[in-house]
XYZ file of N, CA and C in Angstrom:
726
model
N -111.511 31.020 88.162
C -111.069 30.169 87.062
C -109.812 29.404 87.445
N -108.865 30.092 88.075
C -107.617 29.438 88.496
C -107.889 28.332 89.500
N -108.786 28.610 90.449
C -109.093 27.606 91.464
C -109.723 26.370 90.835
N -110.505 26.581 89.816
C -111.133 25.442 89.139
C -110.108 24.582 88.442
N -109.143 25.241 87.752
C -108.111 24.456 87.050
C -107.249 23.679 88.051
N -106.922 24.350 89.177
C -106.114 23.655 90.195
C -106.867 22.462 90.780
N -108.160 22.667 90.963
C -108.964 21.569 91.506
C -109.027 20.395 90.555
N -109.188 20.708 89.272
C -109.250 19.648 88.272
C -107.924 18.933 88.178
N -106.816 19.698 88.199
C -105.494 19.067 88.101
C -105.197 18.161 89.276
N -105.572 18.582 90.448
C -105.335 17.759 91.642
C -106.158 16.483 91.603
N -107.400 16.654 91.183
C -108.273 15.478 91.104
C -107.737 14.472 90.095
N -107.142 14.911 89.019
C -106.609 14.010 88.000
C -105.396 13.243 88.458
N -104.700 13.853 89.391
C -103.492 13.157 89.870
C -103.790 12.131 90.950
N -104.935 12.170 91.577
C -105.240 11.271 92.695
C -105.173 9.785 92.353
N -105.713 9.346 91.203
C -105.598 7.916 90.869
C -104.153 7.460 90.711
N -103.317 8.330 90.184
C -101.909 7.974 90.015
C -101.237 7.788 91.366
N -101.549 8.700 92.295
C -100.966 8.596 93.645
C -101.395 7.299 94.316
N -102.682 7.002 94.211
C -103.183 5.762 94.822
C -102.561 4.524 94.176
N -102.375 4.545 92.854
C -101.773 3.410 92.140
C -100.336 3.200 92.583
N -99.611 4.317 92.750
C -98.216 4.184 93.186
C -98.141 3.648 94.615
N -99.048 4.111 95.448
C -99.063 3.625 96.836
C -99.388 2.131 96.893
N -100.365 1.734 96.048
C -100.729 0.309 96.023
C -99.580 -0.544 95.513
N -98.885 -0.043 94.458
C -97.757 -0.792 93.918
C -96.632 -0.898 94.943
N -96.407 0.196 95.676
C -95.366 0.177 96.704
C -95.696 -0.825 97.810
N -96.976 -0.855 98.210
C -97.394 -1.811 99.246
C -97.233 -3.246 98.767
N -97.585 -3.485 97.483
C -97.446 -4.838 96.930
C -95.989 -5.268 96.891
N -95.117 -4.339 96.470
C -93.683 -4.650 96.434
C -93.154 -4.927 97.836
N -93.668 -4.167 98.811
C -93.232 -4.392 100.189
C -93.629 -5.760 100.691
N -94.861 -6.160 100.402
C -95.316 -7.494 100.815
C -94.522 -8.589 100.114
N -94.205 -8.364 98.831
C -93.440 -9.349 98.081
C -92.039 -9.507 98.637
N -91.396 -8.365 98.961
C -90.053 -8.423 99.554
C -90.081 -9.149 100.890
N -91.129 -8.884 101.692
C -91.255 -9.551 102.988
C -91.428 -11.061 102.813
N -92.292 -11.436 101.854
C -92.517 -12.863 101.598
C -91.242 -13.544 101.124
N -90.477 -12.851 100.277
C -89.221 -13.423 99.792
C -88.218 -13.578 100.927
N -88.182 -12.596 101.828
C -87.266 -12.708 102.967
C -87.646 -13.882 103.863
N -88.967 -14.052 104.082
C -89.425 -15.180 104.907
C -89.074 -16.501 104.248
N -89.333 -16.602 102.932
C -89.008 -17.839 102.210
C -87.516 -18.111 102.239
N -86.728 -17.060 102.063
C -85.272 -17.224 102.105
C -84.804 -17.707 103.460
N -85.415 -17.156 104.528
C -85.049 -17.584 105.880
C -85.404 -19.048 106.097
N -86.594 -19.438 105.637
C -87.028 -20.831 105.804
C -86.097 -21.779 105.057
N -85.751 -21.419 103.819
C -84.840 -22.258 103.024
C -83.481 -22.352 103.701
N -82.974 -21.211 104.172
C -81.670 -21.210 104.845
C -81.699 -22.057 106.112
N -82.781 -21.920 106.893
C -82.907 -22.719 108.119
C -82.974 -24.207 107.796
N -83.709 -24.555 106.724
C -83.819 -25.961 106.328
C -82.452 -26.507 105.905
N -81.695 -25.712 105.169
C -80.366 -26.148 104.735
C -79.431 -26.332 105.921
N -79.522 -25.408 106.889
C -78.676 -25.522 108.086
C -79.041 -26.782 108.876
N -80.339 -27.017 109.027
C -80.786 -28.214 109.744
C -80.355 -29.483 109.019
N -80.502 -29.467 107.693
C -80.124 -30.638 106.905
C -78.621 -30.906 107.042
N -77.824 -29.837 106.925
C -76.375 -30.000 107.022
C -75.959 -30.460 108.417
N -76.593 -29.870 109.446
C -76.276 -30.292 110.806
C -76.669 -31.735 111.058
N -77.857 -32.099 110.574
C -78.299 -33.481 110.735
C -77.403 -34.450 109.988
N -76.957 -34.043 108.806
C -76.058 -34.916 108.045
C -74.741 -35.120 108.784
N -74.226 -34.062 109.399
C -72.996 -34.213 110.170
C -73.157 -35.212 111.296
N -74.311 -35.123 111.995
C -74.589 -36.093 113.062
C -74.692 -37.497 112.501
N -75.420 -37.651 111.393
C -75.629 -38.955 110.782
C -74.300 -39.570 110.338
N -73.478 -38.782 109.635
C -72.191 -39.290 109.143
C -71.289 -39.689 110.299
N -71.292 -38.893 111.365
C -70.458 -39.218 112.524
C -70.940 -40.494 113.197
N -72.254 -40.633 113.311
C -72.833 -41.828 113.943
C -72.484 -43.085 113.152
N -72.682 -43.011 111.838
C -72.407 -44.161 110.981
C -70.921 -44.499 110.967
N -70.073 -43.477 110.903
C -68.637 -43.723 110.794
C -68.049 -44.345 112.057
N -68.751 -44.207 113.180
C -68.254 -44.793 114.432
C -68.868 -46.157 114.730
N -69.730 -46.644 113.848
C -70.272 -47.987 114.048
C -69.207 -49.033 113.772
N -69.174 -50.053 114.584
C -68.238 -51.160 114.392
C -69.001 -52.479 114.469
N -68.474 -53.486 113.822
C -69.090 -54.810 113.854
C -68.792 -55.476 115.193
N -69.803 -55.882 115.947
C -69.567 -56.522 117.250
C -68.722 -57.791 117.105
N -67.750 -57.935 117.977
C -66.889 -59.122 117.928
C -67.622 -60.357 118.443
N -68.425 -60.174 119.485
C -69.135 -61.317 120.061
C -70.530 -60.872 120.488
N -71.442 -60.700 119.520
C -72.782 -60.209 119.849
C -73.549 -61.191 120.721
N -74.448 -60.643 121.513
C -75.286 -61.489 122.371
C -76.207 -62.342 121.510
N -76.553 -63.499 122.023
C -77.447 -64.378 121.279
C -78.849 -63.792 121.246
N -79.535 -63.992 120.131
C -80.927 -63.554 119.973
C -81.756 -64.739 119.496
N -83.062 -64.565 119.443
C -83.927 -65.648 118.978
C -83.708 -65.941 117.498
N -83.474 -64.887 116.717
C -83.350 -65.074 115.270
C -82.500 -63.960 114.670
N -82.216 -64.118 113.386
C -81.367 -63.176 112.646
C -82.099 -62.771 111.371
N -82.037 -61.498 111.043
C -82.587 -61.007 109.775
C -81.484 -60.256 109.046
N -81.263 -60.608 107.793
C -80.293 -59.876 106.973
C -81.026 -59.253 105.797
N -80.730 -57.991 105.534
C -81.318 -57.279 104.407
C -80.340 -57.360 103.243
N -80.797 -57.876 102.124
C -79.896 -58.077 100.993
C -79.375 -56.731 100.488
N -78.211 -56.804 99.840
C -77.585 -55.587 99.347
C -76.086 -55.728 99.202
N -75.575 -56.924 99.438
C -74.145 -57.140 99.300
C -73.749 -58.495 99.858
N -72.719 -59.081 99.274
C -72.267 -60.403 99.690
C -71.791 -60.404 101.139
N -71.167 -59.304 101.562
C -70.631 -59.261 102.919
C -71.743 -59.349 103.962
N -72.899 -58.805 103.670
C -74.024 -58.915 104.599
C -74.454 -60.368 104.744
N -74.576 -61.051 103.616
C -75.020 -62.443 103.632
C -74.021 -63.331 104.355
N -72.738 -63.107 104.089
C -71.698 -63.910 104.745
C -71.730 -63.693 106.257
N -71.899 -62.433 106.677
C -71.927 -62.131 108.104
C -73.126 -62.796 108.778
N -74.273 -62.750 108.121
C -75.477 -63.359 108.686
C -75.337 -64.867 108.803
N -74.756 -65.488 107.784
C -74.582 -66.935 107.816
C -73.596 -67.337 108.903
N -72.565 -66.539 109.100
C -71.605 -66.821 110.169
C -72.275 -66.728 111.539
N -73.159 -65.755 111.701
C -73.880 -65.631 112.966
C -74.768 -66.844 113.213
N -75.446 -67.298 112.169
C -76.299 -68.481 112.311
C -75.459 -69.708 112.656
N -74.344 -69.870 111.983
C -73.481 -71.030 112.210
C -72.887 -71.032 113.620
N -72.673 -69.838 114.176
C -72.091 -69.750 115.523
C -73.145 -69.788 116.620
N -74.404 -70.025 116.240
C -75.458 -70.189 117.233
C -75.988 -68.900 117.814
N -75.827 -67.784 117.110
C -76.317 -66.500 117.628
C -77.825 -66.333 117.414
N -78.418 -67.215 116.651
C -79.862 -67.196 116.442
C -80.287 -68.558 115.929
N -81.550 -68.912 116.163
C -81.982 -70.259 115.762
C -82.407 -70.331 114.303
N -82.828 -69.179 113.730
C -83.204 -69.151 112.318
C -82.731 -67.843 111.704
N -82.604 -67.872 110.369
C -82.166 -66.695 109.623
C -83.177 -66.398 108.521
N -83.573 -65.140 108.420
C -84.411 -64.677 107.313
C -83.562 -63.793 106.401
N -83.510 -64.149 105.114
C -82.851 -63.309 104.116
C -83.960 -62.526 103.427
N -84.028 -61.234 103.670
C -85.136 -60.412 103.167
C -84.715 -59.609 101.942
N -85.574 -59.652 100.914
C -85.326 -58.863 99.714
C -84.589 -59.614 98.624
N -84.715 -60.924 98.611
C -84.040 -61.741 97.596
C -84.742 -61.560 96.256
N -83.969 -61.496 95.184
C -84.556 -61.355 93.848
C -85.434 -62.575 93.553
N -86.613 -62.351 92.974
C -87.539 -63.476 92.732
C -86.943 -64.612 91.920
N -85.971 -64.325 91.061
C -85.414 -65.369 90.205
C -84.345 -66.210 90.906
N -83.884 -65.759 92.068
C -82.819 -66.489 92.775
C -83.411 -67.674 93.542
N -82.852 -68.837 93.327
C -83.326 -70.032 94.021
C -82.574 -70.208 95.335
N -83.126 -71.067 96.172
C -82.487 -71.337 97.458
C -81.133 -72.017 97.247
N -81.056 -72.879 96.247
C -79.789 -73.564 95.959
C -78.729 -72.566 95.515
N -79.119 -71.593 94.688
C -78.171 -70.578 94.242
C -77.671 -69.737 95.419
N -78.577 -69.401 96.315
C -78.180 -68.632 97.486
C -77.220 -69.412 98.361
N -77.538 -70.683 98.556
C -76.669 -71.507 99.393
C -75.276 -71.609 98.796
N -75.206 -71.768 97.484
C -73.910 -71.865 96.821
C -73.139 -70.545 96.940
N -73.853 -69.438 96.831
C -73.194 -68.132 96.917
C -72.702 -67.845 98.327
N -73.459 -68.287 99.315
C -73.103 -67.997 100.695
C -72.170 -69.042 101.296
N -72.130 -70.215 100.695
C -71.289 -71.274 101.236
C -71.841 -71.777 102.563
N -70.963 -72.330 103.373
C -71.397 -72.808 104.678
C -71.996 -74.201 104.618
N -72.580 -74.585 105.723
C -73.157 -75.913 105.900
C -74.477 -76.024 105.136
N -74.552 -76.959 104.180
C -75.778 -77.134 103.398
C -76.939 -77.551 104.284
N -76.658 -78.412 105.250
C -77.719 -78.889 106.130
C -78.271 -77.740 106.977
N -77.379 -76.895 107.465
C -77.803 -75.747 108.255
C -78.648 -74.799 107.407
N -78.222 -74.577 106.179
C -78.955 -73.689 105.279
C -80.347 -74.248 104.992
N -80.419 -75.558 104.772
C -81.699 -76.185 104.429
C -82.689 -76.145 105.584
N -82.182 -76.301 106.796
C -83.085 -76.416 107.939
C -83.466 -75.072 108.559
N -82.577 -74.096 108.446
C -82.727 -72.913 109.307
C -82.705 -71.569 108.579
N -82.804 -71.575 107.261
C -82.782 -70.319 106.503
C -84.101 -70.163 105.748
N -84.739 -69.022 105.936
C -85.956 -68.679 105.205
C -85.650 -67.534 104.253
N -86.392 -67.481 103.152
C -86.128 -66.483 102.103
C -87.381 -65.661 101.838
N -87.207 -64.358 101.854
C -88.283 -63.432 101.508
C -87.976 -62.820 100.146
N -88.863 -63.052 99.188
C -88.684 -62.499 97.843
C -89.657 -61.353 97.548
N -90.508 -61.009 98.518
C -91.541 -59.995 98.274
C -91.040 -58.569 98.479
N -90.110 -58.380 99.411
C -89.654 -57.027 99.742
C -88.867 -56.411 98.587
N -89.207 -55.151 98.272
C -88.523 -54.437 97.201
C -87.688 -53.273 97.719
N -87.920 -52.886 98.970
C -87.183 -51.773 99.560
C -87.131 -51.975 101.068
N -86.597 -50.979 101.786
C -86.438 -51.126 103.231
C -87.779 -51.215 103.940
N -88.770 -50.475 103.459
C -90.103 -50.575 104.054
C -90.657 -51.987 103.859
N -90.461 -52.528 102.657
C -90.892 -53.900 102.394
C -90.137 -54.899 103.250
N -88.841 -54.672 103.449
C -88.061 -55.528 104.346
C -88.704 -55.572 105.730
N -89.087 -54.390 106.235
C -89.688 -54.312 107.566
C -91.019 -55.045 107.617
N -91.831 -54.880 106.586
C -93.142 -55.521 106.571
C -93.023 -57.040 106.516
N -92.180 -57.538 105.634
C -92.035 -58.990 105.509
C -91.351 -59.578 106.740
N -90.401 -58.835 107.297
C -89.730 -59.304 108.512
C -90.696 -59.367 109.681
N -91.603 -58.378 109.759
C -92.578 -58.359 110.850
C -93.496 -59.577 110.790
N -93.915 -59.951 109.587
C -94.737 -61.155 109.439
C -93.975 -62.377 109.963
N -92.732 -62.491 109.553
C -91.907 -63.649 109.911
C -91.681 -63.706 111.415
N -91.377 -62.558 112.019
C -91.111 -62.501 113.457
C -92.361 -62.868 114.251
N -93.503 -62.334 113.857
C -94.725 -62.623 114.608
C -95.193 -64.062 114.406
N -94.971 -64.611 113.229
C -95.347 -66.009 112.988
C -94.549 -66.959 113.873
N -93.301 -66.581 114.173
C -92.450 -67.435 115.007
C -92.412 -66.988 116.467
N -93.080 -65.871 116.780
C -93.128 -65.355 118.159
C -91.735 -65.101 118.713
N -90.874 -64.512 117.895
C -89.523 -64.195 118.346
C -89.540 -62.904 119.162
N -88.708 -62.874 120.191
C -88.645 -61.697 121.058
C -87.408 -60.862 120.875
N -86.392 -61.416 120.235
C -85.152 -60.662 120.017
C -84.593 -61.018 118.647
N -84.126 -60.001 117.940
C -83.691 -60.170 116.557
C -82.355 -59.452 116.345
N -81.425 -60.113 115.701
C -80.199 -59.462 115.240
C -80.447 -58.968 113.821
N -80.265 -57.675 113.597
C -80.470 -57.067 112.277
C -79.104 -56.882 111.619
N -78.928 -57.496 110.460
C -77.656 -57.430 109.747
C -77.827 -56.595 108.480
N -77.078 -55.527 108.383
C -77.024 -54.717 107.165
C -75.780 -53.835 107.262
N -75.512 -53.076 106.219
C -74.339 -52.204 106.252
C -74.519 -51.080 107.267
N -73.396 -50.540 107.742
C -73.456 -49.494 108.766
C -74.268 -48.283 108.312
N -74.072 -47.837 107.073
C -74.778 -46.651 106.602
C -76.283 -46.882 106.472
N -76.682 -48.131 106.331
C -78.091 -48.482 106.150
C -78.775 -48.819 107.471
N -77.988 -48.963 108.535
C -78.532 -49.429 109.806
C -79.530 -48.461 110.440
N -79.273 -47.139 110.517
C -80.259 -46.258 111.171
C -81.643 -46.331 110.540
N -81.710 -46.301 109.217
C -83.006 -46.354 108.541
C -83.654 -47.725 108.715
N -82.851 -48.781 108.672
C -83.393 -50.128 108.844
C -84.017 -50.291 110.221
N -83.338 -49.818 111.257
C -83.874 -49.915 112.609
C -85.125 -49.063 112.766
N -85.145 -47.909 112.125
C -86.311 -47.038 112.203
C -87.540 -47.715 111.598
N -87.387 -48.279 110.400
C -88.520 -48.932 109.740
C -88.909 -50.222 110.454
N -87.932 -50.989 110.905
C -88.228 -52.226 111.626
C -88.961 -51.931 112.929
N -88.516 -50.899 113.625
C -89.093 -50.586 114.915
C -90.545 -50.154 114.848
N -90.979 -49.687 113.689
C -92.373 -49.293 113.535
C -93.308 -50.494 113.454
N -92.781 -51.639 113.105
C -93.622 -52.818 112.893
C -93.338 -53.964 113.853
N -92.113 -54.075 114.325
C -91.768 -55.200 115.198
C -92.108 -54.840 116.640
N -93.351 -55.017 116.992
C -93.828 -54.637 118.316
C -93.306 -55.605 119.374
N -92.619 -55.057 120.365
C -92.165 -55.864 121.485
C -90.872 -56.609 121.262
N -90.368 -56.653 120.041
C -89.124 -57.386 119.769
C -87.919 -56.496 120.046
N -86.898 -57.064 120.644
C -85.651 -56.338 120.883
C -84.772 -56.438 119.643
N -84.359 -55.312 119.121
C -83.563 -55.292 117.899
C -82.105 -55.060 118.240
N -81.266 -55.990 117.822
C -79.832 -55.896 118.075
C -79.118 -55.605 116.754
N -78.571 -54.407 116.581
C -77.902 -54.073 115.312
C -76.569 -54.794 115.153
N -76.346 -55.307 113.957
C -75.069 -55.921 113.616
C -74.598 -55.252 112.325
N -73.979 -54.064 112.446
C -73.562 -53.330 111.243
C -72.353 -53.976 110.572
N -72.438 -54.120 109.274
C -71.325 -54.642 108.479
C -70.569 -53.432 107.912
N -69.288 -53.359 108.197
C -68.476 -52.215 107.783
C -67.537 -52.643 106.656
N -67.777 -52.122 105.469
C -66.927 -52.440 104.327
C -65.809 -51.421 104.131
N -66.065 -50.185 104.530
C -65.077 -49.116 104.361
C -64.925 -48.366 105.670
N -63.698 -48.173 106.101
C -63.443 -47.448 107.342
C -63.693 -45.963 107.114
N -64.682 -45.423 107.815
C -65.043 -44.023 107.653
C -64.705 -43.191 108.885
N -63.992 -43.792 109.829
C -63.643 -43.097 111.059
C -62.722 -41.915 110.832
N -62.679 -41.012 111.835
C -61.829 -39.820 111.793
C -62.112 -38.957 110.566
N -63.391 -38.885 110.185
C -63.764 -38.053 109.046
C -63.324 -38.596 107.710
N -63.063 -39.910 107.644
C -62.600 -40.511 106.395
C -63.574 -40.360 105.247
N -64.862 -40.219 105.576
C -65.869 -40.084 104.525
C -65.725 -38.773 103.758
N -65.047 -37.782 104.371
C -64.853 -36.503 103.693
C -63.866 -36.612 102.531
N -62.974 -37.594 102.597
C -61.947 -37.738 101.555
C -62.280 -38.826 100.552
N -63.455 -39.438 100.705
C -63.864 -40.518 99.802
C -65.156 -40.103 99.105
N -65.077 -39.601 97.874
C -66.271 -39.102 97.173
C -67.407 -40.116 97.095
N -67.073 -41.378 96.835
C -68.125 -42.386 96.716
C -68.806 -42.613 98.059
N -68.006 -42.650 99.131
C -68.586 -42.816 100.464
C -69.458 -41.611 100.823
N -69.015 -40.417 100.458
C -69.795 -39.213 100.726
C -71.117 -39.259 99.979
N -71.079 -39.699 98.733
C -72.305 -39.794 97.937
C -73.288 -40.765 98.568
N -72.783 -41.919 99.000
C -73.646 -42.924 99.628
C -74.257 -42.379 100.921
N -73.454 -41.689 101.713
C -73.955 -41.149 102.979
C -75.021 -40.082 102.758
N -74.797 -39.194 101.790
C -75.791 -38.152 101.509
C -77.095 -38.784 101.030
N -76.987 -39.770 100.148
C -78.185 -40.447 99.640
C -78.929 -41.151 100.762
N -78.190 -41.872 101.598
C -78.829 -42.620 102.679
C -79.412 -41.683 103.733
N -78.719 -40.583 104.006
C -79.255 -39.622 104.973
C -80.555 -39.007 104.463
N -80.615 -38.704 103.175
C -81.839 -38.150 102.588
C -82.995 -39.136 102.757
N -82.734 -40.405 102.529
C -83.769 -41.426 102.708
C -84.154 -41.556 104.186
N -83.176 -41.403 105.057
C -83.444 -41.471 106.497
C -84.352 -40.327 106.929
N -84.104 -39.120 106.400
C -84.948 -37.965 106.713
C -86.376 -38.214 106.236
N -86.524 -38.777 105.047
C -87.858 -39.092 104.533
C -88.547 -40.137 105.413
N -87.771 -41.101 105.906
C -88.345 -42.108 106.804
C -88.822 -41.467 108.102
N -88.050 -40.513 108.608
C -88.475 -39.785 109.805
C -89.766 -39.016 109.534
N -89.833 -38.394 108.358
C -91.016 -37.618 108.010
C -92.254 -38.505 107.932
N -92.071 -39.760 107.527
C -93.199 -40.682 107.453
C -93.847 -40.882 108.815
N -93.095 -40.624 109.881
C -93.644 -40.774 111.221
C -94.723 -39.754 111.537
N -94.769 -38.663 110.753
C -95.768 -37.626 110.973
C -96.914 -37.722 109.972
N -96.855 -38.743 109.126
C -97.879 -38.921 108.110
C -98.578 -40.262 108.330
N -99.801 -40.401 107.855
C -100.485 -41.698 107.985
C -99.716 -42.777 107.243
N -99.396 -43.865 107.923
C -98.695 -44.972 107.298
C -99.675 -45.826 106.516
N -99.152 -46.506 105.484
C -100.022 -47.435 104.769
C -100.367 -48.582 105.686
N -101.447 -49.249 105.427
C -101.952 -50.284 106.320
C -100.881 -51.323 106.604
N -100.787 -51.717 107.870
C -99.814 -52.724 108.249
C -100.200 -54.072 107.666
N -99.202 -54.931 107.382
C -99.513 -56.261 106.865
C -100.408 -57.023 107.834
N -101.177 -57.926 107.295
C -102.096 -58.711 108.118
C -101.342 -59.451 109.198
N -101.833 -59.341 110.419
C -101.218 -60.052 111.534
C -100.060 -59.312 112.156
N -99.768 -58.083 111.700
C -98.640 -57.335 112.240
C -99.164 -56.141 113.020
N -98.686 -55.973 114.231
C -99.094 -54.859 115.070
C -98.098 -53.732 114.935
N -98.589 -52.506 114.683
C -97.693 -51.370 114.571
C -97.093 -51.045 115.928
N -95.793 -50.891 115.963
C -95.121 -50.483 117.189
C -95.009 -48.969 117.206
N -94.760 -48.400 118.381
C -94.529 -46.971 118.458
C -93.192 -46.652 117.821
N -93.096 -45.494 117.200
C -91.896 -45.125 116.466
C -90.681 -45.003 117.353
N -90.880 -44.851 118.671
C -89.761 -44.669 119.586
C -89.125 -45.984 120.001
N -89.582 -47.079 119.431
C -89.080 -48.394 119.843
C -87.595 -48.539 119.590
N -87.081 -47.984 118.470
C -85.701 -48.209 118.100
C -84.914 -46.927 118.132
N -83.863 -46.969 118.882
C -82.909 -45.879 118.853
C -81.540 -46.448 119.124
N -81.490 -47.738 119.294
C -80.241 -48.388 119.677
C -79.432 -48.722 118.460
N -78.246 -48.148 118.354
C -77.317 -48.428 117.263
C -75.978 -48.778 117.861
């Protein structure tokens, strides 16, 4: 009789033992998965922070060339009066035979642009083209590629702000096949010697632009949207010159 009761009691406890073992195994797998996820997140943050340090240092050491080499043409990406003024000065000094202003608001007329930029009216009328289709940096690259290939230009001066230059060259280089890209960074704020660390607005701009730059890099591993008609996709390694 005793052996029977002991047998019954042991048998009744077996499901509980198995349930506890299963729960323990599940908790162990969950802890392992959380540790792996935590490691991945930490590694991503370290990579992001390290990359940002490189990006900020690279941008902060960019300077505007005093006497850039002549190119076939000039492209300026809209985003500030200083960019437009710099591009017009380059055109006036003979650094390129034509200028493309990419990303102009559809409502802005050529006369309004000329008045805002000043300079020689005759030069503006004969040698400045306006792109109103581009809405972002990718659009700038697409519209610029059409313009460059239509004119068969082999070398281009790219005018934009220093913080925007790495991403601009990356996107341009994907579409401007065979063209030599000469960066002309416009520097509005001195960020040298870690100056960006003491300027909250500059830090915000750099973090935002670096995030967009990382996304642009990621696009290199994803299928790109179809290239504009008549534009040949270049290899992503075309541009690294800053």
